[in-house]
mmCIF file of C-alpha atoms in Angstrom:
data_model
loop_
_atom_site.group_PDB
_atom_site.id
_atom_site.type_symbol
_atom_site.label_atom_id
_atom_site.label_comp_id
_atom_site.label_asym_id
_atom_site.label_seq_id
_atom_site.Cartn_x
_atom_site.Cartn_y
_atom_site.Cartn_z
ATOM 1 C CA ALA A 10 196.865 35.211 -92.978
ATOM 2 C CA GLN A 11 194.907 37.394 -90.362
ATOM 3 C CA SER A 12 195.325 37.562 -86.626
ATOM 4 C CA VAL A 13 193.722 39.232 -83.916
ATOM 5 C CA THR A 14 194.997 41.053 -80.510
ATOM 6 C CA GLN A 15 192.462 42.440 -78.226
ATOM 7 C CA LEU A 16 195.416 43.337 -75.822
ATOM 8 C CA ASP A 17 193.263 43.657 -72.497
ATOM 9 C CA SER A 18 191.748 40.032 -71.289
ATOM 10 C CA GLN A 19 189.928 42.370 -67.938
ATOM 11 C CA VAL A 20 189.024 45.944 -67.856
ATOM 12 C CA PRO A 21 187.271 46.615 -65.004
ATOM 13 C CA VAL A 22 185.416 49.742 -64.492
ATOM 14 C CA PHE A 23 182.878 52.251 -62.678
ATOM 15 C CA GLU A 24 179.184 52.623 -63.783
ATOM 16 C CA GLU A 25 179.149 55.489 -65.429
ATOM 17 C CA ALA A 26 182.606 56.140 -66.586
ATOM 18 C CA PRO A 27 183.800 56.271 -70.021
ATOM 19 C CA VAL A 28 185.651 52.365 -71.041
ATOM 20 C CA GLU A 29 188.062 51.766 -73.879
ATOM 21 C CA LEU A 30 187.706 47.940 -75.189
ATOM 22 C CA ARG A 31 191.474 47.171 -77.443
ATOM 23 C CA CYS A 32 191.634 45.162 -80.373
ATOM 24 C CA ASN A 33 194.199 46.028 -82.641
ATOM 25 C CA TYR A 34 194.648 43.433 -86.133
ATOM 26 C CA SER A 35 197.178 42.531 -88.563
ATOM 27 C CA SER A 36 196.467 41.993 -92.153
ATOM 28 C CA SER A 37 198.419 42.355 -95.486
ATOM 29 C CA VAL A 38 195.194 42.793 -97.203
ATOM 30 C CA SER A 39 193.049 45.398 -96.127
ATOM 31 C CA VAL A 40 190.519 43.748 -94.451
ATOM 32 C CA TYR A 41 186.763 44.131 -92.952
ATOM 33 C CA LEU A 42 186.401 45.064 -88.359
ATOM 34 C CA PHE A 43 183.433 43.585 -86.149
ATOM 35 C CA TRP A 44 182.792 44.053 -82.650
ATOM 36 C CA TYR A 45 180.489 41.449 -81.134
ATOM 37 C CA VAL A 46 179.600 40.948 -77.481
ATOM 38 C CA GLN A 47 178.171 38.581 -75.559
ATOM 39 C CA TYR A 48 175.979 39.009 -72.489
ATOM 40 C CA PRO A 49 176.459 35.861 -69.910
ATOM 41 C CA ASN A 50 174.904 32.607 -71.388
ATOM 42 C CA GLN A 51 173.530 33.535 -74.592
ATOM 43 C CA GLY A 52 175.508 33.660 -77.895
ATOM 44 C CA LEU A 53 177.147 36.931 -80.288
ATOM 45 C CA GLN A 54 175.532 39.601 -80.847
ATOM 46 C CA LEU A 55 176.387 41.826 -83.485
ATOM 47 C CA LEU A 56 177.766 45.149 -81.833
ATOM 48 C CA LEU A 57 179.349 47.359 -84.866
ATOM 49 C CA LYS A 58 180.869 46.474 -87.905
ATOM 50 C CA TYR A 59 183.384 48.494 -90.208
ATOM 51 C CA LEU A 60 182.937 48.763 -93.749
ATOM 52 C CA SER A 61 184.170 51.283 -95.618
ATOM 53 C CA GLY A 62 184.163 54.849 -95.576
ATOM 54 C CA SER A 63 184.001 57.549 -92.521
ATOM 55 C CA THR A 64 186.618 55.681 -89.994
ATOM 56 C CA LEU A 65 183.860 56.382 -86.965
ATOM 57 C CA VAL A 66 181.276 53.657 -86.441
ATOM 58 C CA LYS A 67 177.799 54.086 -84.176
ATOM 59 C CA GLY A 68 176.564 50.648 -83.227
ATOM 60 C CA ILE A 69 173.834 49.418 -80.447
ATOM 61 C CA ASN A 70 173.470 50.535 -77.128
ATOM 62 C CA GLY A 71 175.720 53.851 -77.395
ATOM 63 C CA PHE A 72 179.255 51.746 -78.970
ATOM 64 C CA GLU A 73 180.974 53.458 -81.167
ATOM 65 C CA ALA A 74 184.418 51.902 -82.722
ATOM 66 C CA GLU A 75 187.360 54.236 -84.744
ATOM 67 C CA PHE A 76 189.205 52.586 -87.341
ATOM 68 C CA ASN A 77 192.678 52.800 -87.267
ATOM 69 C CA LYS A 78 194.699 52.100 -91.102
ATOM 70 C CA SER A 79 198.228 53.395 -90.333
ATOM 71 C CA GLN A 80 197.476 51.515 -85.996
ATOM 72 C CA THR A 81 195.838 48.255 -87.427
ATOM 73 C CA SER A 82 193.408 48.978 -84.715
ATOM 74 C CA PHE A 83 190.027 48.918 -83.947
ATOM 75 C CA HIS A 84 189.114 49.998 -80.516
ATOM 76 C CA LEU A 85 185.449 50.049 -79.290
ATOM 77 C CA ARG A 86 184.615 53.034 -76.703
ATOM 78 C CA LYS A 87 181.579 54.324 -74.448
ATOM 79 C CA PRO A 88 181.844 57.603 -73.339
ATOM 80 C CA SER A 89 179.314 56.434 -70.043
ATOM 81 C CA VAL A 90 178.560 52.439 -68.748
ATOM 82 C CA HIS A 91 175.903 50.353 -67.301
ATOM 83 C CA ILE A 92 175.612 47.497 -64.968
ATOM 84 C CA SER A 93 174.205 45.899 -67.579
ATOM 85 C CA ASP A 94 177.135 46.933 -70.135
ATOM 86 C CA THR A 95 178.869 43.952 -68.214
ATOM 87 C CA ALA A 96 179.565 40.884 -71.337
ATOM 88 C CA GLU A 97 182.690 39.880 -72.855
ATOM 89 C CA TYR A 98 183.377 41.732 -75.983
ATOM 90 C CA PHE A 99 184.880 40.085 -79.221
ATOM 91 C CA CYS A 100 187.041 41.674 -82.077
ATOM 92 C CA ALA A 101 186.628 40.404 -85.296
ATOM 93 C CA VAL A 102 188.498 40.543 -89.506
ATOM 94 C CA THR A 103 187.577 39.319 -92.160
ATOM 95 C CA PRO A 104 189.389 39.568 -96.009
ATOM 96 C CA SER A 105 187.463 42.114 -98.208
ATOM 97 C CA GLY A 106 186.194 40.653 -101.349
ATOM 98 C CA GLY A 107 187.158 37.079 -100.232
ATOM 99 C CA TYR A 108 184.626 35.054 -97.922
ATOM 100 C CA ASN A 109 182.523 35.702 -94.940
ATOM 101 C CA LYS A 110 185.312 33.702 -92.958
ATOM 102 C CA LEU A 111 185.780 35.953 -89.180
ATOM 103 C CA ILE A 112 188.917 35.626 -86.686
ATOM 104 C CA PHE A 113 188.308 36.978 -83.475
ATOM 105 C CA GLY A 114 189.702 37.918 -80.946
ATOM 106 C CA ALA A 115 190.843 36.113 -77.957
ATOM 107 C CA GLY A 116 188.039 38.145 -75.871
ATOM 108 C CA THR A 117 188.202 41.222 -73.769
ATOM 109 C CA ARG A 118 185.987 40.268 -69.593
ATOM 110 C CA LEU A 119 183.778 44.039 -69.557
ATOM 111 C CA ALA A 120 182.753 43.843 -65.106
ATOM 112 C CA VAL A 121 180.645 46.911 -64.730
ATOM 113 C CA HIS A 122 181.165 47.641 -60.744
ATOM 114 C CA PRO A 123 179.078 50.019 -58.948
ATOM 115 C CA ASP B 19 165.275 38.533 -87.041
ATOM 116 C CA VAL B 20 166.640 35.931 -87.108
ATOM 117 C CA LYS B 21 166.801 33.498 -85.189
ATOM 118 C CA VAL B 22 169.528 30.829 -84.846
ATOM 119 C CA THR B 23 168.755 27.685 -82.472
ATOM 120 C CA GLN B 24 170.939 25.628 -81.267
ATOM 121 C CA SER B 25 168.994 22.332 -79.626
ATOM 122 C CA SER B 26 170.488 21.751 -76.721
ATOM 123 C CA ARG B 27 171.603 24.159 -74.048
ATOM 124 C CA TYR B 28 173.014 22.306 -71.409
ATOM 125 C CA LEU B 29 174.973 18.063 -72.733
ATOM 126 C CA VAL B 30 176.672 16.112 -70.540
ATOM 127 C CA LYS B 31 178.071 13.126 -72.667
ATOM 128 C CA ARG B 32 181.036 9.840 -72.654
ATOM 129 C CA THR B 33 184.119 9.602 -72.961
ATOM 130 C CA GLY B 34 184.372 7.927 -76.317
ATOM 131 C CA GLU B 35 180.222 8.543 -77.092
ATOM 132 C CA LYS B 36 178.718 9.590 -80.529
ATOM 133 C CA VAL B 37 177.722 12.999 -79.696
ATOM 134 C CA PHE B 38 175.384 15.403 -82.097
ATOM 135 C CA LEU B 39 175.028 19.144 -81.888
ATOM 136 C CA GLU B 40 172.210 20.488 -83.832
ATOM 137 C CA CYS B 41 172.002 23.605 -85.599
ATOM 138 C CA VAL B 42 168.969 25.811 -87.056
ATOM 139 C CA GLN B 43 168.038 29.132 -88.838
ATOM 140 C CA ASP B 44 165.671 30.475 -89.934
ATOM 141 C CA MET B 45 166.496 32.911 -92.762
ATOM 142 C CA ASP B 46 167.833 31.274 -95.515
ATOM 143 C CA HIS B 47 171.026 32.168 -94.411
ATOM 144 C CA GLU B 48 173.302 29.952 -97.923
ATOM 145 C CA ASN B 49 175.681 29.734 -94.591
ATOM 146 C CA MET B 50 175.952 28.825 -91.216
ATOM 147 C CA PHE B 51 179.832 28.049 -89.260
ATOM 148 C CA TRP B 52 180.701 25.989 -85.428
ATOM 149 C CA TYR B 53 182.650 27.033 -83.808
ATOM 150 C CA ARG B 54 184.534 26.496 -80.353
ATOM 151 C CA GLN B 55 185.069 28.499 -77.587
ATOM 152 C CA ASP B 56 187.502 29.032 -75.048
ATOM 153 C CA PRO B 57 188.336 30.892 -72.177
ATOM 154 C CA GLY B 58 191.442 32.701 -72.966
ATOM 155 C CA LEU B 59 191.365 31.450 -76.653
ATOM 156 C CA GLY B 60 187.419 33.713 -78.578
ATOM 157 C CA LEU B 61 185.787 31.464 -80.763
ATOM 158 C CA ARG B 62 187.798 28.860 -82.931
ATOM 159 C CA LEU B 63 186.543 28.185 -86.494
ATOM 160 C CA ILE B 64 185.766 23.406 -86.740
ATOM 161 C CA TYR B 65 184.253 23.522 -89.819
ATOM 162 C CA PHE B 66 181.735 25.531 -92.209
ATOM 163 C CA SER B 67 178.784 24.956 -95.276
ATOM 164 C CA TYR B 68 178.212 27.889 -98.300
ATOM 165 C CA ASP B 69 175.398 25.185 -99.410
ATOM 166 C CA VAL B 70 174.057 22.421 -98.965
ATOM 167 C CA LYS B 71 175.918 18.604 -98.862
ATOM 168 C CA MET B 72 179.012 21.863 -99.394
ATOM 169 C CA LYS B 73 181.568 21.492 -95.926
ATOM 170 C CA GLU B 74 185.106 23.124 -95.165
ATOM 171 C CA LYS B 75 187.367 23.090 -92.404
ATOM 172 C CA GLY B 76 188.545 25.406 -90.507
ATOM 173 C CA ASP B 77 191.038 25.730 -88.803
ATOM 174 C CA ILE B 78 190.517 23.149 -86.050
ATOM 175 C CA PRO B 79 188.267 20.473 -87.714
ATOM 176 C CA GLU B 80 190.286 17.380 -86.294
ATOM 177 C CA GLY B 81 187.683 15.100 -84.352
ATOM 178 C CA TYR B 82 185.345 16.828 -86.278
ATOM 179 C CA SER B 83 182.881 15.452 -88.988
ATOM 180 C CA VAL B 84 179.122 17.864 -90.466
ATOM 181 C CA SER B 85 176.148 17.018 -92.186
ATOM 182 C CA ARG B 86 174.341 19.210 -93.722
ATOM 183 C CA GLU B 87 171.365 17.928 -95.912
ATOM 184 C CA LYS B 88 168.949 20.857 -95.820
ATOM 185 C CA LYS B 89 169.752 24.546 -95.916
ATOM 186 C CA GLU B 90 168.392 25.605 -92.902
ATOM 187 C CA ARG B 91 170.270 22.403 -90.261
ATOM 188 C CA PHE B 92 173.874 22.115 -89.319
ATOM 189 C CA SER B 93 175.200 18.979 -87.641
ATOM 190 C CA LEU B 94 178.435 19.042 -85.774
ATOM 191 C CA ILE B 95 179.330 14.999 -85.117
ATOM 192 C CA LEU B 96 182.252 14.352 -82.642
ATOM 193 C CA GLU B 97 182.524 10.991 -83.665
ATOM 194 C CA SER B 98 184.283 9.206 -80.317
ATOM 195 C CA ALA B 99 184.538 11.837 -77.580
ATOM 196 C CA SER B 100 187.002 13.009 -75.859
ATOM 197 C CA THR B 101 187.322 14.864 -72.185
ATOM 198 C CA ASN B 102 189.422 17.932 -74.953
ATOM 199 C CA GLN B 103 186.596 18.115 -75.927
ATOM 200 C CA THR B 104 183.840 19.448 -73.785
ATOM 201 C CA SER B 105 183.898 23.202 -74.301
ATOM 202 C CA MET B 106 181.001 26.085 -75.687
ATOM 203 C CA TYR B 107 180.525 24.682 -79.160
ATOM 204 C CA LEU B 108 177.912 28.021 -81.334
ATOM 205 C CA CYS B 109 176.394 28.030 -83.907
ATOM 206 C CA ALA B 110 176.355 31.210 -86.842
ATOM 207 C CA SER B 111 174.200 31.302 -90.238
ATOM 208 C CA SER B 112 175.258 34.116 -92.386
ATOM 209 C CA ARG B 113 173.752 35.446 -95.608
ATOM 210 C CA ASP B 114 175.117 34.230 -98.140
ATOM 211 C CA ARG B 115 179.404 34.718 -99.324
ATOM 212 C CA VAL B 116 180.015 38.293 -99.506
ATOM 213 C CA SER B 117 182.258 38.570 -96.869
ATOM 214 C CA ASN B 118 180.666 42.013 -95.193
ATOM 215 C CA GLN B 119 177.686 40.052 -94.021
ATOM 216 C CA PRO B 120 177.371 39.775 -89.763
ATOM 217 C CA GLN B 121 177.326 36.502 -88.872
ATOM 218 C CA HIS B 122 174.335 35.698 -85.767
ATOM 219 C CA PHE B 123 174.737 33.372 -83.054
ATOM 220 C CA GLY B 124 173.090 30.613 -81.503
ATOM 221 C CA ASP B 125 172.795 30.320 -77.784
ATOM 222 C CA GLY B 126 175.411 27.726 -77.850
ATOM 223 C CA THR B 127 175.731 25.230 -76.424
ATOM 224 C CA ARG B 128 177.685 23.799 -73.289
ATOM 225 C CA LEU B 129 179.318 20.215 -73.939
ATOM 226 C CA SER B 130 181.336 17.851 -70.826
ATOM 227 C CA ILE B 131 182.887 15.286 -71.574
ATOM 228 C CA LEU B 132 183.302 12.566 -68.734
#
């Protein structure tokens, strides 16, 4: 079975500062990894995904994430955040080669302050 | 773009009522999912369906049932609503069973059971 741990439930940050949202996973098989974003009163939107190949993945809105197999991590980063990045971010995992069924972390609420 | 539409954004029902939540997708996706989202718990899978008239239990199916009579529509049914089913409900769809496919989400239904 797989599990996902998002290490911070809330991350406050000032506008234009860098941010890292941490995600660790547990799995006995190889996995695909996803980051989703949820803006207030909306559903989830895909930010980026790691399937294979380069461990640095670039997504929408200037976000990127790095897959680290040895540390079983998939941390999300942005070098300079905007007020509009205020949202909840979810890390998710699914076994590669398995069925399209995601296991989500508990979420990290990013609050960007002016 | 994929559009996943949930019939209600907000719903208030009474304990013991039978409640229907409807979801429609417009991209001919094979898979559809129902999640419930609670603070600090992330998204938890209730049921999913990979084909018309097919359904599979997710992680928390108790107290719920589903119906998929047409490919584009997936309904979640609360047979006898209880206060502990007050939550945000999210519907999602994905193209097929391959696990690297992203899921596309609706905007959610915030359900209150009084």
